[in-house]
Amino acid sequence: MLLNWIATAPRRILALITAACVGLLAFGLYLQYVVGLEPCPMCIVQRYALIGVAVTTALASANGRAGWWKGWGALALLVAGFGAFVAARQSWLQWYPPEVATCGRDFYGMIENYPISRAIPMIFRGSGDCTAVDWRFLGGSIANWSFVWFVAFSLVLLALLLRGGAQRLPR
């Protein structure tokens, strides 16, 4: 039933993914500015991945031509997969924190002060901030829930790309 809906309403699904990403970003900003939780470097990378998924799915749903939406949909799938990877890495760091956890540089400090070839490994190595679990919902941390959402986006996008084939997207 769900696969049939994916095949018959792909533009709506792409718009729904865009709306979900915007909602998740809004919730992240709420946690930062209202609740007072500061995002770690990996959280910021996950936010950029959410922005990437939102923009690419919005562009994919904007035009009904098969080549257009399939290209943007494939890019959205790659970005969602990258977001899932970052969230999984952060979840791993939270479950198995390094023995020496330091509060390393912030994301922008790493990007500004180090060449990109050194900054990227530093981000994924994590810091003391990345291992902290400041908020939970139904037993899962923010990184765990980010992973769930990115995997859900990836699965829906994959089903859409495989099921949608060469069809023109209906309005």
Short mmCIF file of N, CA and C in Angstrom, two decimals, residues 2-5 17 26 56 74 77 79 101 117 126 147-148 158-159 169:
data_model
loop_
_atom_site.label_atom_id
_atom_site.label_comp_id
_atom_site.label_asym_id
_atom_site.label_seq_id
_atom_site.Cartn_x
_atom_site.Cartn_y
_atom_site.Cartn_z
N LEU A 2 1.87 1.27 0.88
CA LEU A 2 2.76 2.43 0.94
C LEU A 2 3.54 2.59 -0.36
N LEU A 3 4.00 1.47 -0.93
CA LEU A 3 4.74 1.55 -2.19
C LEU A 3 3.85 2.05 -3.32
N ASN A 4 2.57 1.69 -3.30
CA ASN A 4 1.65 2.20 -4.32
C ASN A 4 1.50 3.71 -4.17
N TRP A 5 1.40 4.19 -2.93
CA TRP A 5 1.26 5.62 -2.71
C TRP A 5 2.53 6.34 -3.16
N ILE A 17 8.87 15.23 2.58
CA ILE A 17 10.23 15.11 3.11
C ILE A 17 10.82 16.50 3.36
N ALA A 26 13.68 23.32 12.57
CA ALA A 26 13.03 24.24 13.50
C ALA A 26 13.11 23.71 14.93
N THR A 56 17.30 19.73 -1.82
CA THR A 56 17.27 18.83 -2.97
C THR A 56 15.89 18.22 -3.18
N ALA A 74 18.27 11.59 -6.45
CA ALA A 74 19.49 10.81 -6.20
C ALA A 74 20.46 11.59 -5.33
N LEU A 77 19.22 11.49 -1.85
CA LEU A 77 19.52 10.18 -1.26
C LEU A 77 20.96 10.13 -0.76
N VAL A 79 22.82 12.72 0.17
CA VAL A 79 22.94 13.62 1.33
C VAL A 79 22.31 12.97 2.56
N ALA A 101 37.94 12.32 26.81
CA ALA A 101 36.99 13.19 26.12
C ALA A 101 37.31 14.63 26.47
N SER A 117 41.55 19.30 4.89
CA SER A 117 42.05 17.92 5.01
C SER A 117 42.30 17.52 6.47
N GLY A 126 35.22 13.48 16.75
CA GLY A 126 34.32 13.85 17.84
C GLY A 126 35.07 14.54 18.96
N PHE A 147 19.47 9.80 13.23
CA PHE A 147 19.76 8.61 12.45
C PHE A 147 18.47 7.98 11.93
N VAL A 148 17.47 7.86 12.80
CA VAL A 148 16.18 7.27 12.39
C VAL A 148 15.57 8.08 11.25
N LEU A 158 14.91 6.05 -1.82
CA LEU A 158 15.32 4.89 -2.60
C LEU A 158 14.10 4.21 -3.24
N ALA A 159 13.04 4.04 -2.46
CA ALA A 159 11.81 3.44 -3.00
C ALA A 159 11.24 4.31 -4.11
N LEU A 169 6.41 12.74 -13.03
CA LEU A 169 5.73 12.94 -11.76
C LEU A 169 4.37 13.57 -11.97
#
